[in-house]
PDB file of C-alpha atoms in Angstrom:
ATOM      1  CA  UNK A   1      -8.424 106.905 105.557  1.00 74.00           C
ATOM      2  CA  UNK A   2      -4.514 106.600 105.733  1.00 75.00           C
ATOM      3  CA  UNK A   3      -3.053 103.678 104.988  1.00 91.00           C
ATOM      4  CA  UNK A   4       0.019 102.211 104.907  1.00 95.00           C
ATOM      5  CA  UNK A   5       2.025 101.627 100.873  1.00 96.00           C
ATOM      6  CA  UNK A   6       4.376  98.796 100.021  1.00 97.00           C
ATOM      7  CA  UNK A   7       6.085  99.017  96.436  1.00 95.00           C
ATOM      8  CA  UNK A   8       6.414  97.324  94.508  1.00 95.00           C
ATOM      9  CA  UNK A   9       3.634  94.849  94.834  1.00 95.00           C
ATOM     10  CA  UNK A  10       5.521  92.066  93.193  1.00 97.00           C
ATOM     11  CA  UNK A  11       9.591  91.461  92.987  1.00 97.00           C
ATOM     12  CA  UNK A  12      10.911  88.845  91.147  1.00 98.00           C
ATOM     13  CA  UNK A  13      15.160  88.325  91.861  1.00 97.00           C
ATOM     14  CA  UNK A  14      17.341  85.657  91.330  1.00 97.00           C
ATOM     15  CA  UNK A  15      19.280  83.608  94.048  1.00 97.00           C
ATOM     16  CA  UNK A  16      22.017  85.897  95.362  1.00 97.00           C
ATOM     17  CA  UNK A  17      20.687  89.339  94.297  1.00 98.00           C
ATOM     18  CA  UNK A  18      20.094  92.180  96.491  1.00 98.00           C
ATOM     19  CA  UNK A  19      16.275  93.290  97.205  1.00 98.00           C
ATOM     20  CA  UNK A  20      14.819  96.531  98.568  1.00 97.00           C
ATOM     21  CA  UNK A  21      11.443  96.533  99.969  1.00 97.00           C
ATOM     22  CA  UNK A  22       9.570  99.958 100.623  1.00 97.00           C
ATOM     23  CA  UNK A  23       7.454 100.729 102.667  1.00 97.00           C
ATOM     24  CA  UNK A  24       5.612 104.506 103.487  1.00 96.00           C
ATOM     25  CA  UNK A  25       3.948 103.853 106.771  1.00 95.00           C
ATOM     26  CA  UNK A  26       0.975 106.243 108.093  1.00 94.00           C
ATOM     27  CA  UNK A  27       2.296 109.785 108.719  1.00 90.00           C
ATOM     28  CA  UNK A  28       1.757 109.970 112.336  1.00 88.00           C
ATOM     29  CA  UNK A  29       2.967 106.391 113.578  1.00 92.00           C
ATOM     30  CA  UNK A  30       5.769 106.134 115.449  1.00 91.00           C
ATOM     31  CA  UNK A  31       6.278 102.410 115.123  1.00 93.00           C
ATOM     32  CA  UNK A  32       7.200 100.472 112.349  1.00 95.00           C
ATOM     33  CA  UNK A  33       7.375  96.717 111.610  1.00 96.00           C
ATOM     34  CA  UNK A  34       8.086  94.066 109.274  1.00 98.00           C
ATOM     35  CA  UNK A  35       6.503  90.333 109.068  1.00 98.00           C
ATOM     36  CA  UNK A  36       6.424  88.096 106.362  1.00 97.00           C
ATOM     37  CA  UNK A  37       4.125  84.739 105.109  1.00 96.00           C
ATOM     38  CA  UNK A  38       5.916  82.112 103.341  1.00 96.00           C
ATOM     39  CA  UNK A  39       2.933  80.715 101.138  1.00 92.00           C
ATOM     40  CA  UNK A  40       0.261  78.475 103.308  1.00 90.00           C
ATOM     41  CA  UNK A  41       2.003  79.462 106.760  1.00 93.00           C
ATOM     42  CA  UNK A  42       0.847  81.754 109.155  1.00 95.00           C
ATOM     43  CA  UNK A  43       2.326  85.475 109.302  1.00 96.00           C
ATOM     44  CA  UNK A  44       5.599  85.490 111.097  1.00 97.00           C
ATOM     45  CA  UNK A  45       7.748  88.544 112.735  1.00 97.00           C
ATOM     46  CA  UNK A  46      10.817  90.010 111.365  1.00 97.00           C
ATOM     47  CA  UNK A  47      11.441  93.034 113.109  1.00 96.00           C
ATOM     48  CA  UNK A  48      10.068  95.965 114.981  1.00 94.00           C
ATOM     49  CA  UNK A  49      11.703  99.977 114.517  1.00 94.00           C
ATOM     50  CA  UNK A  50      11.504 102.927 116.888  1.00 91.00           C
ATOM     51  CA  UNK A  51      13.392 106.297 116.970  1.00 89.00           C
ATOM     52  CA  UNK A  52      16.037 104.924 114.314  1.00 90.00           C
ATOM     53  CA  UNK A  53      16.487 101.786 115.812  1.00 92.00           C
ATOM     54  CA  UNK A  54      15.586  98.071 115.953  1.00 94.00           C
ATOM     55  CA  UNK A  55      13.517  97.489 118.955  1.00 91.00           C
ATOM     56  CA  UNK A  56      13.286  93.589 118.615  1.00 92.00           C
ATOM     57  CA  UNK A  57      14.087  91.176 115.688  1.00 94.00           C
ATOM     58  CA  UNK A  58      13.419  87.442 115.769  1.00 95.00           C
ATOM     59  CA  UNK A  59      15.552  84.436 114.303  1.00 94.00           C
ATOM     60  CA  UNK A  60      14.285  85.042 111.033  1.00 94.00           C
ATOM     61  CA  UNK A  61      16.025  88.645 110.843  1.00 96.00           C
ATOM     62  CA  UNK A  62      19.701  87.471 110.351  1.00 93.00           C
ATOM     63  CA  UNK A  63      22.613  89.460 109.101  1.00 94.00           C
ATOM     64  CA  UNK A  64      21.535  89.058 105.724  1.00 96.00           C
ATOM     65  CA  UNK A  65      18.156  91.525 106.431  1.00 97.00           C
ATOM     66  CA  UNK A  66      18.641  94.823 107.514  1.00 97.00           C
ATOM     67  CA  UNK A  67      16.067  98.146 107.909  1.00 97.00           C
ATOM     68  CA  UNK A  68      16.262 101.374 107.876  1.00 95.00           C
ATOM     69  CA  UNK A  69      14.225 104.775 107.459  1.00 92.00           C
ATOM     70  CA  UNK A  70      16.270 106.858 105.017  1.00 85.00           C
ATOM     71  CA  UNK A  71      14.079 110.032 105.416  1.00 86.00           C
ATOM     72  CA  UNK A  72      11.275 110.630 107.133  1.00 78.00           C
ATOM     73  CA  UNK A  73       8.457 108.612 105.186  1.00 86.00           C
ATOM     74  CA  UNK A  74      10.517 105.333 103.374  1.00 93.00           C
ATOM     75  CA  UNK A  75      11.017 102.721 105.768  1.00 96.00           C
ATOM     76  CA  UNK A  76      12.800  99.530 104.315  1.00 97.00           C
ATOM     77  CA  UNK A  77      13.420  96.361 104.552  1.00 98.00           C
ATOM     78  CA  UNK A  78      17.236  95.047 102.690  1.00 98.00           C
ATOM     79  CA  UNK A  79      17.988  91.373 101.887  1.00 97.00           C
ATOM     80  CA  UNK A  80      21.709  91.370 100.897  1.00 96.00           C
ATOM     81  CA  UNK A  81      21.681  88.000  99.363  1.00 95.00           C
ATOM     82  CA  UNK A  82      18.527  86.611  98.504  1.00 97.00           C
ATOM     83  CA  UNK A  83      17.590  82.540  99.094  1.00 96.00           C
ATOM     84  CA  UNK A  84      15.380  80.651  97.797  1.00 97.00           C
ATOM     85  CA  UNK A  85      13.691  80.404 100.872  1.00 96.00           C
ATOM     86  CA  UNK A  86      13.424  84.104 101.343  1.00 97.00           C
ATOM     87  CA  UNK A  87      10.162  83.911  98.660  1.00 98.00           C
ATOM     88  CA  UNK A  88       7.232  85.001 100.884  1.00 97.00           C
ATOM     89  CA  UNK A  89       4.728  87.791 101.017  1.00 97.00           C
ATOM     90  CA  UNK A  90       6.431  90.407 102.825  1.00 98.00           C
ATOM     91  CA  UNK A  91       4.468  92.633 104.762  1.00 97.00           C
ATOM     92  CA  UNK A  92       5.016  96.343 106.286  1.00 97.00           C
ATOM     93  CA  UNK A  93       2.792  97.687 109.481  1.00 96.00           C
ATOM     94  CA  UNK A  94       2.689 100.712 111.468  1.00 94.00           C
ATOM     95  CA  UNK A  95       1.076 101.684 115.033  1.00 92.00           C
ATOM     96  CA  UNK A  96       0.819 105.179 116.765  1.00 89.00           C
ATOM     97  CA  UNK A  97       1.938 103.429 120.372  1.00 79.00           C
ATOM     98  CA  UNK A  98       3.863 100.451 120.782  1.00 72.00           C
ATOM     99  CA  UNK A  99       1.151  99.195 123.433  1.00 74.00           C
ATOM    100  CA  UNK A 100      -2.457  98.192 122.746  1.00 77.00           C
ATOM    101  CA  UNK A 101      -2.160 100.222 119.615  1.00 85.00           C
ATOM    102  CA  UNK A 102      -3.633  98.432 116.367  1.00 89.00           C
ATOM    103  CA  UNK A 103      -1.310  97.694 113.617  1.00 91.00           C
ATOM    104  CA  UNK A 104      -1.604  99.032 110.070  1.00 93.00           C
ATOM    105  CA  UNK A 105      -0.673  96.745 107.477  1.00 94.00           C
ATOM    106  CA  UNK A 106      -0.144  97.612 104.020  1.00 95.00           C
ATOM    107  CA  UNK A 107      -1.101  95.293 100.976  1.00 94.00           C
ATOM    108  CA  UNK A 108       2.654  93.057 100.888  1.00 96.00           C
ATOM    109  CA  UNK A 109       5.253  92.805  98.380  1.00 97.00           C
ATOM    110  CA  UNK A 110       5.159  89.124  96.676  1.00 97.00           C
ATOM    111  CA  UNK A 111       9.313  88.490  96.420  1.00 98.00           C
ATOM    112  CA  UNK A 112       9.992  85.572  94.369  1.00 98.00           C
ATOM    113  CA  UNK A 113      13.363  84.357  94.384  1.00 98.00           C
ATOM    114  CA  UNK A 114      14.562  82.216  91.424  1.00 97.00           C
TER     115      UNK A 114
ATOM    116  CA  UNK B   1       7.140  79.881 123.867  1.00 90.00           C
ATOM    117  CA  UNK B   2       3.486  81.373 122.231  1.00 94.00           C
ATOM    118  CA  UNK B   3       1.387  79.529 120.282  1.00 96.00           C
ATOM    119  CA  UNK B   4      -1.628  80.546 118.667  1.00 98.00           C
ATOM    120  CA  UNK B   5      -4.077  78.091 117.096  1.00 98.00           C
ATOM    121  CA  UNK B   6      -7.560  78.544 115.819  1.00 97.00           C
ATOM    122  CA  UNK B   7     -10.261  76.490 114.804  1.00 92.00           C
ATOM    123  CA  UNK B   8     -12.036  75.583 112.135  1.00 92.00           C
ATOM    124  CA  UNK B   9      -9.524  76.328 109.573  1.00 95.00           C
ATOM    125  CA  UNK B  10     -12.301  76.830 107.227  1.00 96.00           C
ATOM    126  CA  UNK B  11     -16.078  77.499 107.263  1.00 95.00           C
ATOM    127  CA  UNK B  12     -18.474  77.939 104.906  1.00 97.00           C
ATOM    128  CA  UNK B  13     -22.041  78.920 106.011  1.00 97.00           C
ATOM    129  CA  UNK B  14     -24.983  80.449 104.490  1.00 97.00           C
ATOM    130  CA  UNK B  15     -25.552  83.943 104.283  1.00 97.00           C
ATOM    131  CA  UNK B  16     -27.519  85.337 107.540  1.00 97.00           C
ATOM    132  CA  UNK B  17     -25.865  82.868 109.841  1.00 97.00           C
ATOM    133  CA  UNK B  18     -24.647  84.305 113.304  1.00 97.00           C
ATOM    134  CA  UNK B  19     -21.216  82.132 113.415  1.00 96.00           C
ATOM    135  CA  UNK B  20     -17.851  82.469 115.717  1.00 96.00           C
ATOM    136  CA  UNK B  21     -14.593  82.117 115.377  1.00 97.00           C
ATOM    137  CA  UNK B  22     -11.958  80.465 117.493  1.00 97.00           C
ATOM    138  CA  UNK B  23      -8.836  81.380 118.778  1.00 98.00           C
ATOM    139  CA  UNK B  24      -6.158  79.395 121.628  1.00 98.00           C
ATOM    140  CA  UNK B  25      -3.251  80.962 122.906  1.00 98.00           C
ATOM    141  CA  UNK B  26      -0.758  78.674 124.907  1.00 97.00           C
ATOM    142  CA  UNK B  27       0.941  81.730 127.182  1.00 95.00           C
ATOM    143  CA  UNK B  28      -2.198  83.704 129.113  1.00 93.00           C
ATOM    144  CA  UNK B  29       0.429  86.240 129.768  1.00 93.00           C
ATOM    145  CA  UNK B  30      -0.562  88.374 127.353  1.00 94.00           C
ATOM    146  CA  UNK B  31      -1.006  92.243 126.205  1.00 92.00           C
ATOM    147  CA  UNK B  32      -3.870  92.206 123.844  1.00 93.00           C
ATOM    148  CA  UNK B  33      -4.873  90.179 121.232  1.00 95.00           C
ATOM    149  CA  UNK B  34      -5.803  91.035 117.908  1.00 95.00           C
ATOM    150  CA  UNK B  35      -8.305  90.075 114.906  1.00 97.00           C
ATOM    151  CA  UNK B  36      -7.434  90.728 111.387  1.00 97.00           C
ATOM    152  CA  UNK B  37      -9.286  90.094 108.063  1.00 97.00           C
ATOM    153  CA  UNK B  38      -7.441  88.999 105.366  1.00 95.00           C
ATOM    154  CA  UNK B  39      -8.294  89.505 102.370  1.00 93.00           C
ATOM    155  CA  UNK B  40      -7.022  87.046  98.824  1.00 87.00           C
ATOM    156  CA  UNK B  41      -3.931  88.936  97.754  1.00 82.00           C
ATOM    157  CA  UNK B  42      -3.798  91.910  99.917  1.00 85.00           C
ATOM    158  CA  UNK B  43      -2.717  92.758 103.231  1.00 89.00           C
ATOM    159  CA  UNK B  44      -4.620  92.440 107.030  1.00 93.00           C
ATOM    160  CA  UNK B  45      -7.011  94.917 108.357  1.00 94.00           C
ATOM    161  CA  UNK B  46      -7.611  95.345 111.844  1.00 93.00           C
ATOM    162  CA  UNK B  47     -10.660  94.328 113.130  1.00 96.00           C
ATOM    163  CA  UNK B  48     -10.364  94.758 116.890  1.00 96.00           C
ATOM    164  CA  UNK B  49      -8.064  95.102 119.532  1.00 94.00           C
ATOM    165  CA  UNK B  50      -8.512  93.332 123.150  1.00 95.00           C
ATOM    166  CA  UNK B  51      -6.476  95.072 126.174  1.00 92.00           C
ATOM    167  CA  UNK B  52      -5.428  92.354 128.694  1.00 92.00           C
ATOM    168  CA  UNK B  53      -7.575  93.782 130.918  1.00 93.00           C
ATOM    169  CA  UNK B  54     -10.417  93.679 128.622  1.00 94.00           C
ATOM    170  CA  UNK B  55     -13.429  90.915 127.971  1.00 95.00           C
ATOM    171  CA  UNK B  56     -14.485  91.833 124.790  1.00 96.00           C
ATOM    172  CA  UNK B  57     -14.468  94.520 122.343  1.00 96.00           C
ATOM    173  CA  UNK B  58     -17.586  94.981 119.930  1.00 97.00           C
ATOM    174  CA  UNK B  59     -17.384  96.884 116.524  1.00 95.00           C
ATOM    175  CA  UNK B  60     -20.509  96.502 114.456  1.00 96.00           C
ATOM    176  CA  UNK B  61     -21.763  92.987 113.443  1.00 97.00           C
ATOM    177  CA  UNK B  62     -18.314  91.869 115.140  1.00 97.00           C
ATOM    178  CA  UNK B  63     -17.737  91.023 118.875  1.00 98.00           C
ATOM    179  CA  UNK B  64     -14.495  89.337 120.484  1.00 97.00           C
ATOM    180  CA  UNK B  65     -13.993  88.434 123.166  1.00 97.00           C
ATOM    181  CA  UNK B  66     -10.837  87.407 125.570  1.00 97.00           C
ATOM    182  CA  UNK B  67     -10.731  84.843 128.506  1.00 96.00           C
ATOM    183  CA  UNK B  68      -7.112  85.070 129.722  1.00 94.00           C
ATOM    184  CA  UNK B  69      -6.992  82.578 131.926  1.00 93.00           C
ATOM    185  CA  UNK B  70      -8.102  79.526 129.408  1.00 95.00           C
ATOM    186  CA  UNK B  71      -6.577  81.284 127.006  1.00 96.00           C
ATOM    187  CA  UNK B  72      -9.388  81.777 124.551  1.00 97.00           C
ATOM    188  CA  UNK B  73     -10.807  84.438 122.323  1.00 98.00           C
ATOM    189  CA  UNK B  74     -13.771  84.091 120.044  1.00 98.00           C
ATOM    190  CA  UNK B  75     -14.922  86.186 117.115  1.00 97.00           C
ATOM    191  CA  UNK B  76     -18.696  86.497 116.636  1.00 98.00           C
ATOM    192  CA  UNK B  77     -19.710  87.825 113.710  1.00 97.00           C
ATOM    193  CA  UNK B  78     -23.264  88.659 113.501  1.00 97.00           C
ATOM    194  CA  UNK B  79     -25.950  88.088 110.509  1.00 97.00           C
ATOM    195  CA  UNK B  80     -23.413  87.373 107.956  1.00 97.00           C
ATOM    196  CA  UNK B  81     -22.956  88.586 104.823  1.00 97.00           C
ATOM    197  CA  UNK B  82     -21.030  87.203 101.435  1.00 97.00           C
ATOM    198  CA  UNK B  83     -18.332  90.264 101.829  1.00 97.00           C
ATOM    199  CA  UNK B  84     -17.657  88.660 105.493  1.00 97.00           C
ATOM    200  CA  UNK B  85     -16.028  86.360 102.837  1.00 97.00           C
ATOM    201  CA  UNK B  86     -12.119  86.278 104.036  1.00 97.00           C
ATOM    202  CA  UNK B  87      -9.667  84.558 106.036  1.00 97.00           C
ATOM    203  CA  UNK B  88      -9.729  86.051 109.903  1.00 98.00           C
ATOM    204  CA  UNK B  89      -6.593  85.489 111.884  1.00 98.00           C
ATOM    205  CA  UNK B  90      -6.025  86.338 115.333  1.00 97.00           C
ATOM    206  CA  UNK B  91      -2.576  87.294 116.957  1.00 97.00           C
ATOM    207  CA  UNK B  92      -1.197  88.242 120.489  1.00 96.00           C
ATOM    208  CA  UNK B  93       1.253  90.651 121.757  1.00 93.00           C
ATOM    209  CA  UNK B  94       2.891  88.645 124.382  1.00 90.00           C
ATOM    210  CA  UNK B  95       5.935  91.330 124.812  1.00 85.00           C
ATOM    211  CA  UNK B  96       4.801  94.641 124.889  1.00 78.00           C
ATOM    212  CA  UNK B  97       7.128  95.579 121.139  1.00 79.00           C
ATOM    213  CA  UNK B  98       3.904  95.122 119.254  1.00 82.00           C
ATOM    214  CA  UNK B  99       5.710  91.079 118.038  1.00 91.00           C
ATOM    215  CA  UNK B 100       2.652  89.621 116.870  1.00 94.00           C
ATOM    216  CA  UNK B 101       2.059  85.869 117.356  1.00 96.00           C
ATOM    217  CA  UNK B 102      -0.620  84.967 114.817  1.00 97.00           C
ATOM    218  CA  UNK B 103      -2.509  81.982 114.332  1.00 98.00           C
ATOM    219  CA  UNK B 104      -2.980  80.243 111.450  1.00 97.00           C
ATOM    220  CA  UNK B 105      -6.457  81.822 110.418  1.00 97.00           C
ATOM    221  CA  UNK B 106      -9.906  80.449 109.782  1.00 98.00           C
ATOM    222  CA  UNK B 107     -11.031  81.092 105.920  1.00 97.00           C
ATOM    223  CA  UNK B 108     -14.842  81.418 105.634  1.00 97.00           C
ATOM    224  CA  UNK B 109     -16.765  81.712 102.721  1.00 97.00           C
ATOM    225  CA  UNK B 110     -20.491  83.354 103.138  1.00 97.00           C
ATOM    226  CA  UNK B 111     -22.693  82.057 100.223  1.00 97.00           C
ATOM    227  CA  UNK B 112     -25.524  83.712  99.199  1.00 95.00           C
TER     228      UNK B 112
END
């Protein structure tokens, strides 16, 4: 069955650094997501991506986080200056349709932030 | 603003027993809800997928349901097994984007 790939499974940065997250979602989905889960919390939102652009971003997804979809399988996930608080799993999903359409999620990248 | 809460955040039961799972959502206006497992160290697999319009959605040993209007779902999972063995959490799509609203999950261990 497809699924959807994160690499790499575990980043370790220090305070300040720049991460990349990557993500190869299922071939045929059209929609593209990011959430994270901050260890013990529940899974939160970042940001939702159709045709190129961001469809909807919450708080969380300040100027310092920024996506894109470089060709057409990577979809990524940039955070230009890494906090301490930014440690979390961080987890990619994809659905076919953007309504009533279950979402894929792949197996997280742990980012540790020192 | 959503909120999603679900209860017990933990269960333990013995293997065999039928048990369910609950879910609250503060905002009935809703798209579908969702049930994931969750699995220690990897990501969430979809379990099943409620339409608004839906009551409940069945998919093996697993039903859910969806009462909008009291804003409840339940999970029932049927003669359990120790691989049912995982945290379930249960989210809505209150905007049509596919923004999830998850709870905080329920982790339940099956013992054998």
């Amino acid at each position: 069955e497809p699924e959807v790939t994160q690499t790499p499974s575990h980043q370790v940065t220090q305070m300040g650094q720049e991460v990349i997250l990557r993500c190869v979602p299922i071939s045929n989905h059209l929609y593209f997501y990011w959430y994270r889960q901050i260890l013990g919390q529940k899974v939160e939102f970042l940001v939702s991506f159709y045709n190129n652009e961001i469809s909807e971003k919450s708080e969380i997804f300040d100027d310092q986080f920024s996506v894109e979809r470089p060709d057409g399988s990577n979809f990524t996930l940039k955070i230009r200056s890494t906090k301490l608080e930014d440690s979390a799993m961080y987890f990619c999903a994809s659905s076919v349709l953007r309504l009533d359409s279950p979402l894929h999620f792949g197996n997280g990248t742990r980012l540790t932030v020192t | 603003k959503q909120e999603v809460t679900q209860i017990p955040a933990a269960l333990s039961v013995p293997e065999g027993e039928n048990l369910v799972l609950n879910c609250s959502f503060t905002d009935s206006a809703i798209y579908n809800l969702q049930w994931f497992r969750q699995d220690p160290g990897k990501g969430l697999t979809s379990l099943l997928l409620i339409q608004s319009s839906q009551r409940e959605q069945t998919s093996g040993r697993l039903n859910a349901s969806l009462d909008k209007s009291s804003g409840r779902s339940t999970l029932y999972i049927a003669a359990s097994q120790p691989g049912d063995s995982a945290t379930y959490l249960c989210a809505v799509d209150s905007s049509n984007t596919g923004k999830l609203i998850f709870g905080q999950g329920t982790t339940l261990q099956v013992k054998p």
